[in-house]
Coordinates of C-alpha atoms in Angstrom, one line a residue:
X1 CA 0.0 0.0 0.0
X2 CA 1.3 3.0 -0.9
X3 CA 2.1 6.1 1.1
X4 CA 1.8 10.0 0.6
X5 CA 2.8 13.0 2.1
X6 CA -0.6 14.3 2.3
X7 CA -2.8 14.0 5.3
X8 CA -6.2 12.8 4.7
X9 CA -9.7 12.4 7.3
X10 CA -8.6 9.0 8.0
X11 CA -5.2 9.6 8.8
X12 CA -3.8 11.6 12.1
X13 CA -1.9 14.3 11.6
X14 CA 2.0 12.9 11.0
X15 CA 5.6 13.9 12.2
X16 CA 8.9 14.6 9.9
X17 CA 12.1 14.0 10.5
X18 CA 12.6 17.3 12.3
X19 CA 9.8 16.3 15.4
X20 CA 6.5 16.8 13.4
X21 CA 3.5 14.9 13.9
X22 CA 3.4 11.6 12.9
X23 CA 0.7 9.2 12.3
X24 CA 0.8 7.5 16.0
X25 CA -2.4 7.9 17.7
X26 CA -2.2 8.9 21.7
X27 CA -2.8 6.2 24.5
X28 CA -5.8 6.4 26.9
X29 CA -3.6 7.4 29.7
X30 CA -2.5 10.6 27.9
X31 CA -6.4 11.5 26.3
X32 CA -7.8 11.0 30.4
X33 CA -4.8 13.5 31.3
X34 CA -5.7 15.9 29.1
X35 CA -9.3 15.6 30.0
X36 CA -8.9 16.3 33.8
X37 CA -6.7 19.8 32.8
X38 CA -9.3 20.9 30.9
X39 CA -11.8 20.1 33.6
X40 CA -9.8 21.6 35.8
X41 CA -9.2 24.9 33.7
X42 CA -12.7 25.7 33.2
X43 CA -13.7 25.2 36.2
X44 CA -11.1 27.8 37.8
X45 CA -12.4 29.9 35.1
X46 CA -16.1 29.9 36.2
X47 CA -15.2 30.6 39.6
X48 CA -13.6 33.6 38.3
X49 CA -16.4 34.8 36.1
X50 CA -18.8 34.2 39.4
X51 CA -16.5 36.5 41.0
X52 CA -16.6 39.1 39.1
X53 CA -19.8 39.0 38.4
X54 CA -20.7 39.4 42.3
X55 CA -18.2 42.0 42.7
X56 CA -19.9 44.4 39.9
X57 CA -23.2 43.4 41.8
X58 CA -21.8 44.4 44.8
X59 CA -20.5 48.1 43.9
X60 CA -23.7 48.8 41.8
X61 CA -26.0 48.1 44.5
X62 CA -23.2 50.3 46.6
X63 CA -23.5 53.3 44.5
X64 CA -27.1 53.0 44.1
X65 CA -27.5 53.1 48.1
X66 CA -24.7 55.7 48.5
X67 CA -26.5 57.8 45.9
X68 CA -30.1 57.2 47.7
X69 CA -28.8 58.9 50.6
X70 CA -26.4 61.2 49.0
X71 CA -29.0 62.8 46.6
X72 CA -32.3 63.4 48.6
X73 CA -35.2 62.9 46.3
X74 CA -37.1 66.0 45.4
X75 CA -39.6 67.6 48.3
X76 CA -42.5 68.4 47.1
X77 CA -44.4 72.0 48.2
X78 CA -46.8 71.3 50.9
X79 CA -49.2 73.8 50.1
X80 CA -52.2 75.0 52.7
X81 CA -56.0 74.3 50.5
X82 CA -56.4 78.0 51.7
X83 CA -55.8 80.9 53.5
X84 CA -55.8 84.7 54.4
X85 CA -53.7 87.7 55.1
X86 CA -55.2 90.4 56.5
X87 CA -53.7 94.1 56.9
X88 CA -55.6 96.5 59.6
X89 CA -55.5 100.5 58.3
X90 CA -54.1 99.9 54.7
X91 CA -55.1 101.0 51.4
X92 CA -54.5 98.6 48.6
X93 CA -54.9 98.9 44.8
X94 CA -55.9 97.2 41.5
X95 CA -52.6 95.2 41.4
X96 CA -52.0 91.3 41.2
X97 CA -49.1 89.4 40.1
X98 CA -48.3 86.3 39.8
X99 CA -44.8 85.4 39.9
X100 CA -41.9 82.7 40.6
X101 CA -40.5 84.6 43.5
X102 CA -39.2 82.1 45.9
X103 CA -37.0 79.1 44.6
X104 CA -39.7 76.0 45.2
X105 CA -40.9 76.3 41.7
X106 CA -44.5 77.7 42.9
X107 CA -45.8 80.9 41.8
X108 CA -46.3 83.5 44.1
X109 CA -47.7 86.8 44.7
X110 CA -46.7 90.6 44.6
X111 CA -49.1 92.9 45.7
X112 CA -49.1 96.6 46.9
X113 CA -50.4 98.3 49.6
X114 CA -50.4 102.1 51.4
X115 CA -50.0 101.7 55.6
X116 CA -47.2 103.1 58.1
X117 CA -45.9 99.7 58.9
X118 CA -45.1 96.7 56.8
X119 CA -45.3 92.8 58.0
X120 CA -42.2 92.3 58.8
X121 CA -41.8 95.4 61.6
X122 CA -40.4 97.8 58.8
X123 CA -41.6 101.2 58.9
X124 CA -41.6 104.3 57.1
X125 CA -40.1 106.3 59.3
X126 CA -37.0 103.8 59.2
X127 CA -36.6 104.0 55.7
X128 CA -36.6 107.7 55.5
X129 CA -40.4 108.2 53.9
X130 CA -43.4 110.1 54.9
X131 CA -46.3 107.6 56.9
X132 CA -48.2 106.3 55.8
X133 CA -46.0 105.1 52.6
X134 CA -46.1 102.3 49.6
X135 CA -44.4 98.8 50.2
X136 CA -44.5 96.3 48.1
X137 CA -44.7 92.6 49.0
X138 CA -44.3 89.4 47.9
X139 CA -45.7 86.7 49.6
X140 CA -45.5 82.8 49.5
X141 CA -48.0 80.5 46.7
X142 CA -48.2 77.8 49.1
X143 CA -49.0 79.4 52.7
X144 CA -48.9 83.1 52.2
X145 CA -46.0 84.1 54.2
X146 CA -44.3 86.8 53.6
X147 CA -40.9 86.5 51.3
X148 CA -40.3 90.1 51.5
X149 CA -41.5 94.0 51.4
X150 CA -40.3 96.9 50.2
X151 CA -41.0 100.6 51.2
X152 CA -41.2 103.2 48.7
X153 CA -42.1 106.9 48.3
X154 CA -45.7 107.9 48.2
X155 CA -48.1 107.9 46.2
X156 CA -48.8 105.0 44.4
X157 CA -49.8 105.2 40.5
X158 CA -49.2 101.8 38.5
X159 CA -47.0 98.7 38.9
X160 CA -46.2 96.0 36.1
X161 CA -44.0 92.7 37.0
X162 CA -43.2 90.0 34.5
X163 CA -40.9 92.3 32.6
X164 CA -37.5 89.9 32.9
X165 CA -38.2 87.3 30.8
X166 CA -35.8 86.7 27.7
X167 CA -34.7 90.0 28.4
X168 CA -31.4 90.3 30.2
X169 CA -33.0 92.8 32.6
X170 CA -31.7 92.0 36.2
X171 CA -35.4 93.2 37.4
X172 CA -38.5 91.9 36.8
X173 CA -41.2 94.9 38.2
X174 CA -41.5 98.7 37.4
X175 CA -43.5 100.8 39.4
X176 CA -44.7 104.7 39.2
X177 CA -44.9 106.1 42.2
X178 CA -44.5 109.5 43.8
X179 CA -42.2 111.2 40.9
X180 CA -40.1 108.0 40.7
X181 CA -39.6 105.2 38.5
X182 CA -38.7 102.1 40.3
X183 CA -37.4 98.8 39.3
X184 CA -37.5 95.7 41.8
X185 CA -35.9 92.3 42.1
X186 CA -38.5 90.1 42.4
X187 CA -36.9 87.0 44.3
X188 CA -35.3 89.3 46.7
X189 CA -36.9 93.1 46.6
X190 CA -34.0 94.7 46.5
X191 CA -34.2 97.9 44.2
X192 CA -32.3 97.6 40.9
X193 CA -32.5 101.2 39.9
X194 CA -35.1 104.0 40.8
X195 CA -35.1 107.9 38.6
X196 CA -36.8 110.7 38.9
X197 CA -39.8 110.9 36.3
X198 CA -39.3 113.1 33.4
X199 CA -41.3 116.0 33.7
X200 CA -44.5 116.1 32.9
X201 CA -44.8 112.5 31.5
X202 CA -47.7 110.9 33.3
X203 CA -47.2 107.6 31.6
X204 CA -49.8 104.6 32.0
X205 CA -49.0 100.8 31.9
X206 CA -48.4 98.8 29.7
X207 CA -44.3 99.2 29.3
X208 CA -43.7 98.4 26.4
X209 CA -40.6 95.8 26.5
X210 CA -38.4 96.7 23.2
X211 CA -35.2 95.4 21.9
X212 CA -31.7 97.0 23.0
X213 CA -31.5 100.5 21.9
X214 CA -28.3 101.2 23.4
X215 CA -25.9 98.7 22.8
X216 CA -25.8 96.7 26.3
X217 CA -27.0 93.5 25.4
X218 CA -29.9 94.8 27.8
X219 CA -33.3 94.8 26.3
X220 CA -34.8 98.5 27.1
X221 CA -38.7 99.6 28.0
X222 CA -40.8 102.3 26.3
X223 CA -43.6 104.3 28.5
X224 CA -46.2 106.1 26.8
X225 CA -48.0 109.1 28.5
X226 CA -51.1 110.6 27.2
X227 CA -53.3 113.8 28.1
X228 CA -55.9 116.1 26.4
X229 CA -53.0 117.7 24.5
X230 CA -50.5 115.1 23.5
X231 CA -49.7 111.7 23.5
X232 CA -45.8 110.8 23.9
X233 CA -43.5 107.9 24.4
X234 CA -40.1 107.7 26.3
X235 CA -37.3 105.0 26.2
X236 CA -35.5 103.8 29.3
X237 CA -32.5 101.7 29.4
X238 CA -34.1 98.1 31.1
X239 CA -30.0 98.0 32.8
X240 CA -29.8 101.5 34.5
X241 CA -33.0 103.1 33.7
X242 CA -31.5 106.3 32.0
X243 CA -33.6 108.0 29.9
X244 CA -32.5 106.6 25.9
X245 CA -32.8 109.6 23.7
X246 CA -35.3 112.3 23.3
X247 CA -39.3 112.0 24.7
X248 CA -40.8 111.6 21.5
X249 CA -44.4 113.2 20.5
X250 CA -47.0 110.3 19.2
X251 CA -49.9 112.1 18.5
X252 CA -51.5 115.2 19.2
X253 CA -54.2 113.9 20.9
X254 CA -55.2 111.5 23.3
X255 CA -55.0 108.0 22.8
X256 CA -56.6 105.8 25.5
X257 CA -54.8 102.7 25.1
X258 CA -51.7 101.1 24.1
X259 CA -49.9 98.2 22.5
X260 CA -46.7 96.7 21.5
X261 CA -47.2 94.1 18.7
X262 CA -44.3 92.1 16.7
X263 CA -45.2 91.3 13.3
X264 CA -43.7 87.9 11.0
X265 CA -41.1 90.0 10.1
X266 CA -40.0 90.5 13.4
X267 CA -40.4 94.3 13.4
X268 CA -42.3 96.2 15.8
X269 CA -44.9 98.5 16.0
X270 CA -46.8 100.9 18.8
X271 CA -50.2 100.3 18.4
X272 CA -52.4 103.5 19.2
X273 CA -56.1 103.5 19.7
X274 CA -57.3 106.8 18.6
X275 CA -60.4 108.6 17.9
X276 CA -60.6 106.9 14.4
X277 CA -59.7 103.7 14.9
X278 CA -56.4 101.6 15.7
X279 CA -53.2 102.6 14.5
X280 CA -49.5 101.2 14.2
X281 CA -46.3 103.0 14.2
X282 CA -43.1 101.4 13.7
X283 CA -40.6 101.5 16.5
X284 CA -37.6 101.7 13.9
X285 CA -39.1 105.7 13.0
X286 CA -39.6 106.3 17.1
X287 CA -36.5 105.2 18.0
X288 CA -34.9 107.3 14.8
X289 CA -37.2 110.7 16.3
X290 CA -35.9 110.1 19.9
X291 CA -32.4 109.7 18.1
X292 CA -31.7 106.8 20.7
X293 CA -28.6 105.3 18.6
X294 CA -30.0 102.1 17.6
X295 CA -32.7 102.5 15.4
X296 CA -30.7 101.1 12.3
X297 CA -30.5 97.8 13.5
X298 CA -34.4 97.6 14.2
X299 CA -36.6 95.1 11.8
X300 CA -38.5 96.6 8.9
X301 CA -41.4 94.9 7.7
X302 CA -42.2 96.1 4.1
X303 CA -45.6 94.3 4.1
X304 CA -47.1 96.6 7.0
X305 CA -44.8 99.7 5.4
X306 CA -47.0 99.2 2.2
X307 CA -49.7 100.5 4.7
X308 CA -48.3 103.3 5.9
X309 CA -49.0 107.1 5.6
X310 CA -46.4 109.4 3.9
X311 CA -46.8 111.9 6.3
X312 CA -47.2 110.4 10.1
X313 CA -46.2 106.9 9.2
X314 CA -49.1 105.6 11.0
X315 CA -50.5 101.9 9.6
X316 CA -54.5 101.9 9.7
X317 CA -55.4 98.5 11.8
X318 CA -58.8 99.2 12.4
X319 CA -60.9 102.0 11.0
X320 CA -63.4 102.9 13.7
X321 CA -65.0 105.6 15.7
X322 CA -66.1 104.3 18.9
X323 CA -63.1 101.7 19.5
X324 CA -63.3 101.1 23.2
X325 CA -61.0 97.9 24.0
X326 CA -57.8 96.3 22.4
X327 CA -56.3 93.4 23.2
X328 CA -53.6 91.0 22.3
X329 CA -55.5 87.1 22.2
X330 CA -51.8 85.3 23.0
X331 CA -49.4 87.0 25.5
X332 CA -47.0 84.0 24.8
X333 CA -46.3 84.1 20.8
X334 CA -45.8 87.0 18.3
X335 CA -47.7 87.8 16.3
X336 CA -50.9 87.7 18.3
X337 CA -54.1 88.3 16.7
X338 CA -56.4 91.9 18.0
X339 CA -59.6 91.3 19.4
X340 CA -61.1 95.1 19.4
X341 CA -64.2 96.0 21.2
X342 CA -66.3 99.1 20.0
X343 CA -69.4 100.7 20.7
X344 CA -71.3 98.4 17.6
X345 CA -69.3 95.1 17.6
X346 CA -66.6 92.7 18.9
X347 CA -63.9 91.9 16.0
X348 CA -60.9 89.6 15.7
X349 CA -58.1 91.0 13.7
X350 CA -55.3 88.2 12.4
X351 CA -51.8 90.2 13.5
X352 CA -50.0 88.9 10.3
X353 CA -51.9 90.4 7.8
X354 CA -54.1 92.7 9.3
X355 CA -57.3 91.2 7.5
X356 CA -60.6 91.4 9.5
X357 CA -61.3 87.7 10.5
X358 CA -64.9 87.8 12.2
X359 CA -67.0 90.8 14.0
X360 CA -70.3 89.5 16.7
X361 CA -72.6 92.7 17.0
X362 CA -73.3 94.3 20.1
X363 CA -73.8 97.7 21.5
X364 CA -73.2 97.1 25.8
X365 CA -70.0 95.1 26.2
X366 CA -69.2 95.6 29.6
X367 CA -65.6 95.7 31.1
X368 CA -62.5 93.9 29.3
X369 CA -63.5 90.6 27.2
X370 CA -61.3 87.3 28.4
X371 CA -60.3 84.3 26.7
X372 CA -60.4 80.2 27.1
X373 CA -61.0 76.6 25.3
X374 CA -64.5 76.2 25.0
X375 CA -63.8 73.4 22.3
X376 CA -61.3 71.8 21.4
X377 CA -60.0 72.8 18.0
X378 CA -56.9 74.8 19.9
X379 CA -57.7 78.3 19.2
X380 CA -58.9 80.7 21.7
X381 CA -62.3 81.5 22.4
X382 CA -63.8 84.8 23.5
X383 CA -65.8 85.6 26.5
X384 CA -68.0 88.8 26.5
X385 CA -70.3 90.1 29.0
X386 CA -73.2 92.2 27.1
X387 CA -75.7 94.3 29.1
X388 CA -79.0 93.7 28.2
X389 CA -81.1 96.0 30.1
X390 CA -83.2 95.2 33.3
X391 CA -80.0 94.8 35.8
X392 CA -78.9 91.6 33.8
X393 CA -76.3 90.5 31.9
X394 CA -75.9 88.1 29.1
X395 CA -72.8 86.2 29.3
X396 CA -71.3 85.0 26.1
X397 CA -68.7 82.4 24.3
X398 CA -67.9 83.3 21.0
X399 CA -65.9 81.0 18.6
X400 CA -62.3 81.8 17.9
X401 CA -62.5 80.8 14.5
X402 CA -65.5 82.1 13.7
X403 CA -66.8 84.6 15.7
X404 CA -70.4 82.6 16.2
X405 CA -72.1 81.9 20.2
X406 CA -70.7 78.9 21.5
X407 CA -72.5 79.2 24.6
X408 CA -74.4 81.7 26.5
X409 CA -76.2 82.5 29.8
X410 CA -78.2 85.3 31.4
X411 CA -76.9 86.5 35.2
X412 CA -77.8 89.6 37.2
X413 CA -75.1 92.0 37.0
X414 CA -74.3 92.4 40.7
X415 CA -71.6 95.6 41.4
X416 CA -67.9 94.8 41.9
X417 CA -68.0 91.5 40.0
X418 CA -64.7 90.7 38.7
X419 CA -64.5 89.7 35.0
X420 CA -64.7 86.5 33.5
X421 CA -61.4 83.7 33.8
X422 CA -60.4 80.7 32.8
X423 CA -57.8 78.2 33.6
X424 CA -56.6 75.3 30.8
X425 CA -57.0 71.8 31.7
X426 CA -55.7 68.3 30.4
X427 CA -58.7 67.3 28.0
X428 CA -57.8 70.5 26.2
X429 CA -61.1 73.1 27.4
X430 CA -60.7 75.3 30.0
X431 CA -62.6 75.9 33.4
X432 CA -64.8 79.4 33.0
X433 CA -65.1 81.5 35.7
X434 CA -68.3 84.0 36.2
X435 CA -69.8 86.0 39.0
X436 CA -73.1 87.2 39.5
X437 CA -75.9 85.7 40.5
X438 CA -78.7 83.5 38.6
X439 CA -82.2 85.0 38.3
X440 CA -85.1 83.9 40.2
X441 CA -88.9 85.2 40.3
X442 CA -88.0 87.3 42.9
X443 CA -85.1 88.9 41.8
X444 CA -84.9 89.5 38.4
X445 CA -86.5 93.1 38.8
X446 CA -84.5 94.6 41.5
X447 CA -80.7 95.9 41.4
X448 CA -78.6 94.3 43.7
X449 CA -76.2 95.9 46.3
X450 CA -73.9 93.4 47.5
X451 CA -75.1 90.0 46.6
X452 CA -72.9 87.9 44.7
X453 CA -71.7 84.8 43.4
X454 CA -68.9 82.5 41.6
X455 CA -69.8 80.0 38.9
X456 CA -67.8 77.2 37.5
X457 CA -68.5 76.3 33.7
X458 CA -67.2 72.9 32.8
X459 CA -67.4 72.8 28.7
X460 CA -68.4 68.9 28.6
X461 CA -71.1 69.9 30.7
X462 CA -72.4 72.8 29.2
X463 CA -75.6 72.8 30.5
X464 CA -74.6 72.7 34.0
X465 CA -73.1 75.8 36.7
X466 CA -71.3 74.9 39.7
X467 CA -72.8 78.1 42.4
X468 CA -70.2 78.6 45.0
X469 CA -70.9 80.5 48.1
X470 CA -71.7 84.1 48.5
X471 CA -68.6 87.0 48.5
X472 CA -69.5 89.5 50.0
X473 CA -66.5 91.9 50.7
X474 CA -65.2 94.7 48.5
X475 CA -63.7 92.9 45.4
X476 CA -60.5 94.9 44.2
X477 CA -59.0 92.4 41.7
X478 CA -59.3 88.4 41.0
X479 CA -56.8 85.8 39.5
X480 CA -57.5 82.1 38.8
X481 CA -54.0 80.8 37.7
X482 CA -52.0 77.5 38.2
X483 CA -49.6 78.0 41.2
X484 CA -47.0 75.1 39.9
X485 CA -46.6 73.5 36.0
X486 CA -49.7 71.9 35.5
X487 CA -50.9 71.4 39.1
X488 CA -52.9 73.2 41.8
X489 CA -55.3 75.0 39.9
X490 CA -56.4 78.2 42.7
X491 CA -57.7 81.7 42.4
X492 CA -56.8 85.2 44.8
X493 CA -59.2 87.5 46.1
X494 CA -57.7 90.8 47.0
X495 CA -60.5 93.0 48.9
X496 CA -60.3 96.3 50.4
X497 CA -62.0 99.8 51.0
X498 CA -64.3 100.9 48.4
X499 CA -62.9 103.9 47.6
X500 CA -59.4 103.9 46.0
X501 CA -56.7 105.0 48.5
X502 CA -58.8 104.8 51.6
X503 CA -57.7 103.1 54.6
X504 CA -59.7 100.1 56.1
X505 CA -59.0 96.6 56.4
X506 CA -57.1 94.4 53.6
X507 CA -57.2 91.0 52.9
X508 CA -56.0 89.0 50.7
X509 CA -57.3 85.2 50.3
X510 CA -56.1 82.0 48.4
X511 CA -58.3 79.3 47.5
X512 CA -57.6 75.9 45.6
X513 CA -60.4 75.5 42.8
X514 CA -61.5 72.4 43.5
X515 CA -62.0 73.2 47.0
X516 CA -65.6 74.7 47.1
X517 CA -67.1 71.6 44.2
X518 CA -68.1 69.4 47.4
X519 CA -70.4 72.7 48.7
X520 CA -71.6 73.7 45.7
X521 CA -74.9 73.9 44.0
X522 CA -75.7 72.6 40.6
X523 CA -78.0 74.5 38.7
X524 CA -79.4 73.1 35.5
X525 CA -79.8 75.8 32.4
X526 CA -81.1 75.4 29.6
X527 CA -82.8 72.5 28.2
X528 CA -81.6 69.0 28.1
X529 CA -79.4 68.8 30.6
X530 CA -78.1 65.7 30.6
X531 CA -78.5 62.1 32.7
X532 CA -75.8 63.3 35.1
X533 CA -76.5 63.0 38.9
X534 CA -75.5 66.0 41.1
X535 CA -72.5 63.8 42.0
X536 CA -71.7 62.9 38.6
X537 CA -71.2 66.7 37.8
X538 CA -69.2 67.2 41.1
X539 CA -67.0 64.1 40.7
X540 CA -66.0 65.6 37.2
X541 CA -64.9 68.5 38.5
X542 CA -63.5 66.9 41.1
X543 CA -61.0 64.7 38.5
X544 CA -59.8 67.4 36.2
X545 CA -56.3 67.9 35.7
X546 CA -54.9 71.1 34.7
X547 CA -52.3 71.9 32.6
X548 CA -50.3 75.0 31.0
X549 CA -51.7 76.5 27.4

């Protein structure tokens, strides 16, 4: 049988000359040796991998329970359902704002009142200022403590907070008071920069928050004053408060009310309402008559400059002559649309193109229109109250989209009622807010003096009215608002003297929404109001869940 060099299946592996392998198989003694090292092998090799694997175990669960004690989990607020501050021989004023002033992520609330000695045993006379004098507080969302109070010069005219965001401004409130200009730190009340007024400039809210005008990465404000002879604007630096510039003459009338509004473009424009209707002027030709340095780099928007006169500059918004309210529908986005109230109609304006969207007739709107999600299409609806004679009023929801009722319902139109609100929730409506009272037999004919009451509106309900229980003090101003992101849906009641700047006794109340459901009454309206139970209505209410807009 012949031989060859090449290995084959059959054949082991062979040995040359020089020690290779050769064809002799091993014996049974050498294959069990090699068996029992290989045993042996792996299993020091598993006992390893076990060891290692209980070692990572060990220092995970190590770090985690280091780290558990290490890194507290987050406390949550522990807020009080409700409660009261009350101030003996004070003066307070129609001012309410809600603001992030502490550090537990819960809003909180600045106020101001006139007396000669503040919460915290700070008087007048020890900062320097005639008594009684103006402090300004903040006090806590969750149990109404006080964070802090400032004293400042009498007399009080107007105060506007929420002026820091996105802005670079180390302040966040500007009040008028005495001959002063005064801006405050909200978190801690200390006083960021206070000026003299200029002359003669009696200038009303809103401030207008502008871009940087003179180079400090700062953005600036804009105050508008108006009287019988003139209307005129003035630019402050938002880092020192220095005048920017020249005062600037607007018109040479009065105008009642103003606005800032961006446009797409990203320019901006002063919106006047005047005798004849609602005007814009472009910042960029302000800024360029007050010669405040800047006005170069400020946005042009060719599309509204079309529009404008050749002589004034002004853009025609709205031709009217009996426009009474204007009012930005979105304070969060730019550009909002205009809803404009006048003495024959309501009409929504769109703020890109300035084309007339939808007008509701009516000739008795009465106070300042508010806004919520009565359905659920994600635009804003409108809520008006309309006097119709007879000491009642008709209170109405009128589509965002198209201007047509939504809802309505009739309520005597006690004194002092605050005006409508609203607070979003998760099912994307909002909770509506009313006061008045409902008519009976007895009561429909007669005015009423002090009587009156809260209603809830749930919009899945619509034929149903929570009636809460009677308020009966002097109402100065009301806010329903959510006191942290998308939790604890409450409203404030500020009450006081009847008469503006009298003395008398303050108070100033917190209460969670859902807290008066289980003691309310529900009143049917309407017809077909549903297979609902009492409880079924109040156990609706009682599961909503709010959220932001």
């Amino acid at each position: 049988m012949e031989s060859t060099d090449q290995a084959t299946e059959g054949d082991p592996l062979k040995r040359g000359e020089d020690g290779a392998e050769t064809g002799t198989a091993p014996s049974a003694t050498e294959l069990n040796k090699k068996s029992c090292k290989e045993v042996l092998g792996f299993a020091k090799l598993t006992h390893w991998r076990t060891a290692v694997f209980f070692l990572s175990l060990f220092i995970c669960l190590t770090i985690v329970f280091a780290f558990s004690f290490v890194i507290p989990c987050p406390v949550r607020p522990q807020y009080l359902i409700s409660w009261n501050r009350t101030f003996s021989e004070a003066a307070t004023y129609d001012f309410l704002a809600i603001e992030a002033a502490s550090s537990d992520k819960v809003m909180d609330v600045l106020f101001v009142l006139k007396m000669k000695e503040g919460s915290q045993n700070n008087t007048c006379a020890d900062a320097g200022l005639p008594s009684p004098c103006v402090f300004v507080l903040a006090v806590d969302g969750t149990d109404g403590e006080t964070l802090w109070e400032r004293p400042l010069h009498p007399e009080f005219h107007w105060a506007q907070c929420g002026l820091q965001k996105e802005t670079g401004r180390p302040w966040d409130c500007l009040l008028s008071h005495s001959d002063q200009f005064t801006a405050v730190d909200k978190h801690s009340g200390e006083i960021r920069w206070q000026h003299r007024q200029p002359p003669d400039l009696h200038s009303t809210v809103p401030v207008l928050s502008v871009p940087d005008l003179d180079g400090d990465k700062v953005n600036d404000v804009a105050l508008v004053a108006s009287d019988n002879t003139q209307t005129q604007l003035v630019f402050l630096s938002g880092k020192t408060g220095v005048q920017i510039g020249s005062t600037v003459a607007l018109d040479s009338k009065e105008t009642p009310k103003h606005l800032l509004h961006c446009t797409t473009e990203g320019s901006h424009y002063v919106l006047l309402q005047k005798d004849t209707g609602l005007y814009g002027l472009a910042l960029w030709r302000i800024a360029a008559q007050a010669k405040a340095g800047m006005e170069v780099s400020l946005k042009r928007d060719k599309h509204w400059e079309k529009n404008a006169s050749a002589t004034s500059g002004l853009v025609p918004i709205y031709e009217s002559d009996s426009v009474r309210q204007v009012l930005r529908t979105d304070e969060t986005q730019d550009p909002s649309n205009l809803l404009l109230v006048t003495g024959k109609e309501v009409a929504l304006v769109d703020g890109k193109n300035l084309q007339l969207l939808w007008r509701f007739n009516t000739s008795s709107v009465l106070g300042e229109p508010s806004f919520g999600h009565f359905n659920k299409d994600g635009l804003l609806d409108v809520v008006v109250e309309e006097d119709i004679g007879n000491y009642t009023k008709r209170i109405i929801i009128l589509d965002g989209k198209s201007g047509c009722v939504l809802w309505e319902v009739n309520l005597l139109a006690s004194p002092n009622s605050p005006r409508p609100a609203s607070i979003h929730t998760t099912n994307s409506v909002s909770i509506f807010v009313f006061w008045g009272i409902m008519p009976t037999e007895t009561n429909s004919s007669e005015p009423l003096t002090g009587d009156r009451r809260s209603y809830m509106l749930h919009p899945l309900y619509s034929k149903v009215l929570l009636e809460s229980t009677n308020v009966m003090d002097h109402i100065i101003t009301f806010k329903a608002t959510l006191l942290e992101r998308g939790r604890h849906a409450a409203y404030f009641l500020l009450t006081g003297p009847k008469t503006k700047g009298d003395e008398g006794t303050v108070v100033l109340s917190k209460r969670k929404l859902k807290q008066d459901v289980p003691y309310s009454k529900v009143l049917r309206i309407g017809t077909g109001g549903g297979s609902e139970t009492n409880e079924d209505i109040k156990e609706a209410f009682n599961r909503l869940r709010f959220s932001d807009w």
